[in-house]
Protein backbone atom coordinates (compact mmCIF):
# COMPACT_ATOMS: atom_id res chain seq x y z
CA UNK A 1 0.00 0.00 0.00
CA UNK A 2 3.02 2.28 0.25
CA UNK A 3 2.32 3.83 -3.17
CA UNK A 4 -0.89 5.24 -1.69
CA UNK A 5 0.94 6.95 1.19
CA UNK A 6 2.03 10.58 1.13
CA UNK A 7 5.72 11.31 1.59
CA UNK A 8 4.98 12.34 5.18
CA UNK A 9 3.23 9.02 5.84
CA UNK A 10 6.08 7.02 4.30
CA UNK A 11 8.61 8.96 6.37
CA UNK A 12 6.55 8.31 9.50
CA UNK A 13 6.38 4.55 8.84
CA UNK A 14 10.14 4.40 8.24
CA UNK A 15 10.80 6.29 11.46
CA UNK A 16 8.43 3.99 13.37
CA UNK A 17 10.15 0.88 11.98
CA UNK A 18 13.54 2.26 13.02
CA UNK A 19 12.17 2.88 16.51
CA UNK A 20 10.92 -0.72 16.73
CA UNK A 21 14.32 -2.06 15.67
CA UNK A 22 16.10 0.16 18.21
CA UNK A 23 13.87 -1.29 20.92
CA UNK A 24 14.70 -4.86 19.78
CA UNK A 25 11.04 -5.46 18.97
CA UNK A 26 10.34 -7.98 16.26
CA UNK A 27 6.66 -7.11 15.84
CA UNK A 28 5.76 -3.78 14.24
CA UNK A 29 2.80 -2.28 16.13
CA UNK A 30 0.54 0.78 15.86
CA UNK A 31 2.20 2.01 19.06
CA UNK A 32 5.46 2.48 17.15
CA UNK A 33 3.69 4.53 14.49
CA UNK A 34 1.95 6.90 16.87
CA UNK A 35 4.95 7.27 19.17
CA UNK A 36 7.02 8.35 16.16
CA UNK A 37 4.21 10.65 15.00
CA UNK A 38 4.38 12.47 18.34
CA UNK A 39 8.16 12.80 18.04
CA UNK A 40 8.41 14.16 14.50
CA UNK A 41 6.85 16.92 12.41
CA UNK A 42 3.87 14.94 11.11
CA UNK A 43 1.43 17.55 12.43
CA UNK A 44 -0.18 15.00 14.77
CA UNK A 45 0.82 16.87 17.99
CA UNK A 46 -0.98 19.98 16.67
CA UNK A 47 -4.08 17.89 15.91
CA UNK A 48 -4.10 16.49 19.44
CA UNK A 49 -3.72 19.95 20.99
CA UNK A 50 -6.54 21.27 18.83
CA UNK A 51 -8.64 18.31 19.99
CA UNK A 52 -8.00 19.19 23.63
CA UNK A 53 -5.45 16.44 24.28
CA UNK A 54 -1.96 16.90 25.73
CA UNK A 55 0.51 15.26 23.28
CA UNK A 56 2.91 14.60 26.16
CA UNK A 57 0.23 12.58 28.01
CA UNK A 58 -0.41 10.54 24.85
CA UNK A 59 3.33 10.00 24.39
CA UNK A 60 3.70 8.79 27.99
CA UNK A 61 0.80 6.36 27.55
CA UNK A 62 2.41 4.94 24.40
CA UNK A 63 5.78 4.65 26.14
CA UNK A 64 4.15 2.46 28.80
CA UNK A 65 2.68 0.19 26.11
CA UNK A 66 5.98 -0.03 24.24
CA UNK A 67 7.90 -0.84 27.41
CA UNK A 68 5.88 -4.06 27.65
CA UNK A 69 6.71 -5.10 24.09
CA UNK A 70 8.45 -8.43 23.57
CA UNK A 71 12.17 -7.97 22.93
CA UNK A 72 14.12 -10.33 20.69
CA UNK A 73 17.91 -10.22 20.84
CA UNK A 74 19.92 -11.16 17.76
CA UNK A 75 17.01 -10.84 15.36
CA UNK A 76 19.24 -9.15 12.76
CA UNK A 77 16.76 -6.30 12.48
CA UNK A 78 13.94 -8.50 11.18
CA UNK A 79 10.59 -6.79 11.67
CA UNK A 80 7.14 -8.21 11.05
CA UNK A 81 3.96 -6.11 10.85
CA UNK A 82 1.28 -7.16 13.31
CA UNK A 83 -2.22 -7.96 12.10
CA UNK A 84 -3.43 -4.78 13.78
CA UNK A 85 -1.02 -2.66 11.71
CA UNK A 86 -2.39 -4.22 8.52
CA UNK A 87 -5.93 -3.45 9.72
CA UNK A 88 -4.85 0.09 10.53
CA UNK A 89 -3.54 0.64 6.99
CA UNK A 90 -6.69 -0.72 5.37
CA UNK A 91 -8.91 1.39 7.63
CA UNK A 92 -6.73 4.47 6.99
CA UNK A 93 -7.39 4.07 3.26
CA UNK A 94 -11.13 4.01 3.98
CA UNK A 95 -10.84 7.12 6.17
CA UNK A 96 -8.99 8.95 3.40
CA UNK A 97 -11.73 8.10 0.90
CA UNK A 98 -14.44 9.17 3.35
CA UNK A 99 -13.08 12.72 3.56
CA UNK A 100 -12.27 12.99 -0.14
CA UNK A 101 -8.48 12.50 -0.05
CA UNK A 102 -6.60 10.66 -2.77
CA UNK A 103 -3.61 9.64 -0.64
CA UNK A 104 -3.12 8.35 2.91
CA UNK A 105 -1.56 10.89 5.28
CA UNK A 106 -0.55 10.56 8.98
CA UNK A 107 -3.87 11.98 10.19
CA UNK A 108 -5.71 9.13 8.45
CA UNK A 109 -3.83 6.65 10.65
CA UNK A 110 -5.15 8.48 13.70
CA UNK A 111 -8.72 8.50 12.41
CA UNK A 112 -8.42 4.80 11.58
CA UNK A 113 -7.14 4.02 15.06
CA UNK A 114 -10.30 5.41 16.67
CA UNK A 115 -12.64 3.50 14.35
CA UNK A 116 -14.86 0.72 15.64
CA UNK A 117 -12.88 -1.84 13.64
CA UNK A 118 -9.87 -1.37 15.94
CA UNK A 119 -12.00 -1.31 19.09
CA UNK A 120 -10.32 -2.77 22.14
CA UNK A 121 -6.70 -2.44 21.00
CA UNK A 122 -4.24 -1.24 23.62
CA UNK A 123 -3.22 1.85 21.68
CA UNK A 124 -6.85 2.89 21.13
CA UNK A 125 -7.52 2.52 24.86
CA UNK A 126 -4.46 4.65 25.62
CA UNK A 127 -5.66 7.48 23.36
CA UNK A 128 -9.18 7.33 24.74
CA UNK A 129 -7.84 7.49 28.30
CA UNK A 130 -6.14 10.82 27.55
CA UNK A 131 -9.44 12.18 26.21
CA UNK A 132 -9.23 11.69 22.44
CA UNK A 133 -12.49 10.96 20.63
CA UNK A 134 -13.07 10.41 16.92
CA UNK A 135 -15.50 13.34 16.73
CA UNK A 136 -13.05 15.67 18.46
CA UNK A 137 -10.24 14.41 16.24
CA UNK A 138 -12.23 14.87 13.00
CA UNK A 139 -13.20 18.42 14.04
CA UNK A 140 -9.59 19.26 14.90
CA UNK A 141 -8.32 17.97 11.55
CA UNK A 142 -10.97 19.93 9.65
CA UNK A 143 -10.11 23.08 11.60
CA UNK A 144 -6.38 22.81 10.88
CA UNK A 145 -6.79 21.81 7.23
CA UNK A 146 -9.09 24.72 6.36
CA UNK A 147 -10.54 22.80 3.41
CA UNK A 148 -7.23 21.53 2.00
CA UNK A 149 -7.24 18.03 0.49
CA UNK A 150 -4.49 15.42 0.20
CA UNK A 151 -4.45 14.98 -3.56
CA UNK A 152 -0.74 14.44 -4.29
CA UNK A 153 1.98 12.30 -2.66
CA UNK A 154 3.71 15.42 -1.32
CA UNK A 155 0.55 17.04 0.04
CA UNK A 156 0.79 18.10 3.67
CA UNK A 157 -2.66 19.36 4.59
CA UNK A 158 -1.82 19.72 8.29
CA UNK A 159 1.15 22.01 7.77
CA UNK A 160 1.15 25.61 6.64
CA UNK A 161 4.21 25.72 4.36
CA UNK A 162 4.71 29.45 4.90
CA UNK A 163 4.78 28.96 8.66
CA UNK A 164 7.02 25.92 8.32
CA UNK A 165 9.67 27.40 6.02
CA UNK A 166 9.37 31.18 6.40
CA UNK A 167 9.34 33.92 9.02
CA UNK A 168 6.50 36.43 9.18
CA UNK A 169 8.43 39.71 9.38
CA UNK A 170 5.24 41.74 9.83
CA UNK A 171 4.30 39.64 12.85
CA UNK A 172 7.82 39.94 14.30
CA UNK A 173 7.80 43.70 13.78
CA UNK A 174 4.46 43.95 15.57
CA UNK A 175 5.99 42.12 18.53
CA UNK A 176 9.08 44.36 18.33
CA UNK A 177 11.35 41.35 17.82
CA UNK A 178 13.25 42.75 14.83
CA UNK A 179 16.59 44.47 15.30
CA UNK A 180 16.52 48.22 14.60
CA UNK A 181 17.92 49.41 11.25
CA UNK A 182 20.65 52.00 11.80
CA UNK A 183 22.38 54.14 9.17
CA UNK A 184 20.06 53.21 6.28
CA UNK A 185 17.89 56.34 6.12
CA UNK A 186 18.15 56.72 2.35
CA UNK A 187 17.32 53.08 1.70
CA UNK A 188 14.36 53.15 4.08
CA UNK A 189 12.97 56.32 2.45
CA UNK A 190 13.32 54.69 -0.96
CA UNK A 191 11.49 51.53 0.19
CA UNK A 192 8.66 53.61 1.67
CA UNK A 193 8.45 55.62 -1.57
CA UNK A 194 8.19 52.48 -3.70
CA UNK A 195 5.65 50.79 -1.41
CA UNK A 196 3.53 53.96 -1.28
CA UNK A 197 2.97 54.11 -5.04
CA UNK A 198 -0.57 53.20 -5.98
CA UNK A 199 -0.01 52.45 -9.66
CA UNK A 200 3.04 50.18 -9.77
CA UNK A 201 5.69 48.35 -7.77
CA UNK A 202 3.45 47.99 -4.75
Coordinates of N, CA, C and O in Angstrom, one line a residue, residues 46-139:
X46 N -0.1 18.8 16.8 CA -1.0 20.0 16.7 C -2.4 19.5 16.6 O -3.3 20.2 17.2
X47 N -2.7 18.4 16.0 CA -4.1 17.9 15.9 C -4.6 17.5 17.3 O -5.7 17.9 17.7
X48 N -3.7 16.9 18.1 CA -4.1 16.5 19.4 C -4.4 17.7 20.3 O -5.4 17.8 21.0
X49 N -3.5 18.7 20.2 CA -3.7 20.0 21.0 C -5.0 20.6 20.6 O -5.8 21.1 21.5
X50 N -5.3 20.7 19.3 CA -6.5 21.3 18.8 C -7.8 20.5 19.3 O -8.8 21.0 19.5
X51 N -7.6 19.2 19.5 CA -8.6 18.3 20.0 C -8.7 18.3 21.5 O -9.5 17.5 22.1
X52 N -7.9 19.1 22.2 CA -8.0 19.2 23.6 C -7.2 18.1 24.4 O -7.5 17.8 25.5
X53 N -6.2 17.5 23.7 CA -5.4 16.4 24.3 C -4.0 16.9 24.4 O -3.4 17.5 23.4
X54 N -3.4 16.6 25.5 CA -2.0 16.9 25.7 C -1.1 15.9 25.0 O -1.1 14.7 25.4
X55 N -0.3 16.2 24.0 CA 0.5 15.3 23.3 C 1.5 14.5 24.2 O 1.8 13.4 24.0
X56 N 2.0 15.2 25.2 CA 2.9 14.6 26.2 C 2.2 13.5 26.9 O 2.8 12.4 27.1
X57 N 1.0 13.6 27.3 CA 0.2 12.6 28.0 C 0.1 11.4 27.1 O 0.2 10.2 27.5
X58 N -0.3 11.6 25.8 CA -0.4 10.5 24.8 C 0.9 9.8 24.6 O 1.0 8.6 24.6
X59 N 2.0 10.6 24.6 CA 3.3 10.0 24.4 C 3.7 9.1 25.6 O 4.2 8.0 25.4
X60 N 3.4 9.6 26.8 CA 3.7 8.8 28.0 C 2.9 7.5 28.0 O 3.4 6.4 28.4
X61 N 1.6 7.6 27.6 CA 0.8 6.4 27.6 C 1.3 5.3 26.6 O 1.4 4.1 26.8
X62 N 1.8 5.8 25.4 CA 2.4 4.9 24.4 C 3.7 4.3 24.9 O 4.0 3.2 24.6
X63 N 4.5 5.1 25.6 CA 5.8 4.7 26.1 C 5.5 3.5 27.1 O 6.3 2.5 27.1
X64 N 4.5 3.6 27.9 CA 4.2 2.5 28.8 C 3.8 1.2 28.0 O 4.3 0.1 28.3
X65 N 3.0 1.4 26.9 CA 2.7 0.2 26.1 C 3.9 -0.4 25.5 O 4.1 -1.6 25.4
X66 N 4.8 0.5 24.9 CA 6.0 0.0 24.2 C 7.0 -0.7 25.2 O 7.7 -1.6 24.8
X67 N 7.0 -0.3 26.4 CA 7.9 -0.8 27.4 C 7.6 -2.3 27.7 O 8.4 -3.1 28.2
X68 N 6.3 -2.7 27.4 CA 5.9 -4.1 27.7 C 6.0 -4.9 26.4 O 5.6 -6.1 26.4
X69 N 6.6 -4.3 25.3 CA 6.7 -5.1 24.1 C 7.7 -6.2 24.2 O 8.7 -6.1 25.0
X70 N 7.5 -7.3 23.5 CA 8.5 -8.4 23.6 C 9.7 -8.1 22.8 O 9.7 -7.7 21.7
X71 N 10.9 -8.3 23.5 CA 12.2 -8.0 22.9 C 12.8 -9.3 22.4 O 12.8 -10.3 23.1
X72 N 13.4 -9.2 21.3 CA 14.1 -10.3 20.7 C 15.6 -9.9 20.4 O 15.8 -9.0 19.6
X73 N 16.5 -10.5 21.1 CA 17.9 -10.2 20.8 C 18.4 -11.0 19.7 O 18.1 -12.2 19.5
X74 N 19.3 -10.4 18.9 CA 19.9 -11.2 17.8 C 19.0 -11.5 16.6 O 19.2 -12.4 15.9
X75 N 18.0 -10.6 16.4 CA 17.0 -10.8 15.4 C 17.5 -10.3 14.0 O 16.7 -10.3 13.0
X76 N 18.7 -9.7 14.0 CA 19.2 -9.1 12.8 C 18.3 -8.1 12.1 O 18.3 -7.9 10.9
X77 N 17.6 -7.4 13.0 CA 16.8 -6.3 12.5 C 15.5 -6.7 11.7 O 14.9 -5.9 11.0
X78 N 15.1 -8.0 11.9 CA 13.9 -8.5 11.2 C 12.7 -7.9 11.9 O 12.6 -8.0 13.1
X79 N 11.8 -7.4 11.1 CA 10.6 -6.8 11.7 C 9.4 -7.3 10.9 O 9.4 -7.3 9.7
X80 N 8.3 -7.7 11.7 CA 7.1 -8.2 11.0 C 5.9 -7.4 11.5 O 5.7 -7.1 12.7
X81 N 5.1 -6.9 10.5 CA 4.0 -6.1 10.8 C 2.9 -7.0 11.5 O 2.6 -8.1 11.1
X82 N 2.3 -6.4 12.6 CA 1.3 -7.2 13.3 C 0.0 -7.1 12.5 O -0.1 -6.2 11.6
X83 N -0.9 -8.0 12.8 CA -2.2 -8.0 12.1 C -2.9 -6.7 12.3 O -3.7 -6.2 11.4
X84 N -2.8 -6.0 13.5 CA -3.4 -4.8 13.8 C -2.9 -3.7 12.9 O -3.7 -2.8 12.4
X85 N -1.6 -3.7 12.6 CA -1.0 -2.7 11.7 C -1.6 -2.8 10.3 O -2.0 -1.8 9.7
X86 N -1.8 -4.0 9.8 CA -2.4 -4.2 8.5 C -3.8 -3.7 8.5 O -4.3 -3.1 7.5
X87 N -4.6 -4.0 9.6 CA -5.9 -3.5 9.7 C -5.9 -1.9 9.7 O -6.8 -1.3 9.1
X88 N -5.0 -1.4 10.4 CA -4.9 0.1 10.5 C -4.7 0.7 9.1 O -5.3 1.7 8.8
X89 N -3.8 0.1 8.3 CA -3.5 0.6 7.0 C -4.8 0.6 6.1 O -5.1 1.5 5.4
X90 N -5.5 -0.6 6.2 CA -6.7 -0.7 5.4 C -7.8 0.3 5.8 O -8.4 0.9 5.0
X91 N -7.9 0.4 7.1 CA -8.9 1.4 7.6 C -8.5 2.8 7.3 O -9.4 3.7 7.0
X92 N -7.2 3.1 7.3 CA -6.7 4.5 7.0 C -7.1 4.8 5.6 O -7.4 6.0 5.2
X93 N -7.0 3.8 4.7 CA -7.4 4.1 3.3 C -8.9 4.4 3.2 O -9.3 5.3 2.4
X94 N -9.7 3.7 4.0 CA -11.1 4.0 4.0 C -11.4 5.4 4.5 O -12.2 6.1 4.0
X95 N -10.7 5.8 5.6 CA -10.8 7.1 6.2 C -10.5 8.2 5.2 O -11.1 9.3 5.1
X96 N -9.4 8.0 4.4 CA -9.0 8.9 3.4 C -10.1 9.1 2.4 O -10.4 10.3 2.0
X97 N -10.7 8.0 1.9 CA -11.7 8.1 0.9 C -13.0 8.8 1.5 O -13.6 9.6 0.8
X98 N -13.3 8.6 2.7 CA -14.4 9.2 3.3 C -14.4 10.7 3.4 O -15.4 11.4 3.3
X99 N -13.2 11.2 3.5 CA -13.1 12.7 3.6 C -12.6 13.3 2.2 O -12.2 14.5 2.2
X100 N -12.6 12.5 1.2 CA -12.3 13.0 -0.1 C -10.8 13.2 -0.5 O -10.4 13.9 -1.3
X101 N -9.9 12.4 0.2 CA -8.5 12.5 0.0 C -8.1 11.4 -1.0 O -8.6 10.3 -0.9
X102 N -7.1 11.7 -1.8 CA -6.6 10.7 -2.8 C -5.4 9.8 -2.2 O -5.2 8.7 -2.7
X103 N -4.7 10.3 -1.2 CA -3.6 9.6 -0.6 C -3.8 9.6 0.9 O -4.5 10.3 1.5
X104 N -3.0 8.6 1.5 CA -3.1 8.4 2.9 C -2.0 9.2 3.6 O -0.8 9.0 3.3
X105 N -2.5 10.0 4.5 CA -1.6 10.9 5.3 C -1.5 10.5 6.8 O -2.4 9.7 7.2
X106 N -0.6 11.0 7.6 CA -0.5 10.6 9.0 C -1.9 10.7 9.7 O -2.2 9.9 10.6
X107 N -2.6 11.8 9.4 CA -3.9 12.0 10.2 C -4.9 10.9 9.9 O -5.8 10.6 10.8
X108 N -4.8 10.2 8.8 CA -5.7 9.1 8.4 C -5.4 7.9 9.3 O -6.4 7.2 9.7
X109 N -4.2 7.7 9.7 CA -3.8 6.6 10.7 C -4.5 6.9 12.0 O -5.0 6.0 12.6
X110 N -4.5 8.1 12.4 CA -5.1 8.5 13.7 C -6.7 8.3 13.7 O -7.3 7.8 14.6
X111 N -7.3 8.7 12.6 CA -8.7 8.5 12.4 C -9.0 7.0 12.4 O -10.0 6.6 13.0
X112 N -8.2 6.2 11.7 CA -8.4 4.8 11.6 C -8.3 4.1 12.9 O -9.1 3.2 13.3
X113 N -7.4 4.6 13.7 CA -7.1 4.0 15.1 C -8.4 4.1 15.9 O -8.7 3.2 16.7
X114 N -9.1 5.2 15.8 CA -10.3 5.4 16.7 C -11.6 4.8 16.1 O -12.7 5.1 16.6
X115 N -11.5 4.1 15.0 CA -12.6 3.5 14.4 C -13.1 2.3 15.1 O -12.3 1.7 15.9
X116 N -14.3 1.9 14.9 CA -14.9 0.7 15.6 C -14.2 -0.6 15.3 O -14.1 -1.5 16.0
X117 N -13.5 -0.6 14.1 CA -12.9 -1.8 13.6 C -11.6 -2.1 14.4 O -11.1 -3.3 14.4
X118 N -11.0 -1.1 15.1 CA -9.9 -1.4 15.9 C -10.2 -1.2 17.4 O -9.4 -1.0 18.3
X119 N -11.5 -1.4 17.7 CA -12.0 -1.3 19.1 C -11.3 -2.3 20.0 O -11.1 -3.5 19.6
X120 N -10.9 -1.9 21.2 CA -10.3 -2.8 22.1 C -8.8 -2.9 22.1 O -8.2 -3.5 23.0
X121 N -8.2 -2.3 21.1 CA -6.7 -2.4 21.0 C -6.1 -1.6 22.1 O -6.7 -0.6 22.5
X122 N -4.9 -2.0 22.5 CA -4.2 -1.2 23.6 C -4.0 0.2 23.3 O -4.2 1.1 24.1
X123 N -3.6 0.5 22.1 CA -3.2 1.9 21.7 C -4.5 2.7 21.6 O -4.5 3.9 22.0
X124 N -5.6 2.1 21.2 CA -6.8 2.9 21.1 C -7.3 3.2 22.6 O -7.7 4.4 22.8
X125 N -7.2 2.3 23.5 CA -7.5 2.5 24.9 C -6.7 3.6 25.4 O -7.2 4.5 26.2
X126 N -5.4 3.6 25.1 CA -4.5 4.7 25.6 C -4.9 6.0 25.2 O -4.9 7.0 25.9
X127 N -5.2 6.2 23.9 CA -5.7 7.5 23.4 C -7.0 7.9 24.0 O -7.2 9.1 24.2
X128 N -7.9 7.0 24.2 CA -9.2 7.3 24.7 C -9.0 7.8 26.2 O -9.7 8.6 26.7
X129 N -8.1 7.1 26.9 CA -7.8 7.5 28.3 C -7.3 8.9 28.5 O -7.6 9.6 29.5
X130 N -6.6 9.4 27.5 CA -6.1 10.8 27.6 C -7.2 11.8 27.0 O -6.9 13.0 26.8
X131 N -8.3 11.3 26.6 CA -9.4 12.2 26.2 C -9.7 12.4 24.7 O -10.4 13.3 24.3
X132 N -9.1 11.5 23.9 CA -9.2 11.7 22.4 C -10.5 10.9 22.0 O -10.6 9.7 22.2
X133 N -11.3 11.6 21.2 CA -12.5 11.0 20.6 C -12.4 11.2 19.1 O -11.8 12.1 18.6
X134 N -13.1 10.3 18.4 CA -13.1 10.4 16.9 C -13.7 11.7 16.4 O -13.2 12.3 15.5
X135 N -14.8 12.1 17.1 CA -15.5 13.3 16.7 C -14.6 14.5 17.0 O -14.4 15.4 16.1
X136 N -14.0 14.6 18.2 CA -13.0 15.7 18.5 C -11.9 15.7 17.5 O -11.4 16.8 17.1
X137 N -11.4 14.5 17.2 CA -10.2 14.4 16.2 C -10.6 14.9 14.9 O -9.9 15.7 14.2
X138 N -11.8 14.5 14.3 CA -12.2 14.9 13.0 C -12.4 16.4 12.9 O -12.0 17.0 12.0
X139 N -13.0 17.0 14.0 CA -13.2 18.4 14.0 C -11.9 19.2 14.1 O -11.7 20.2 13.4

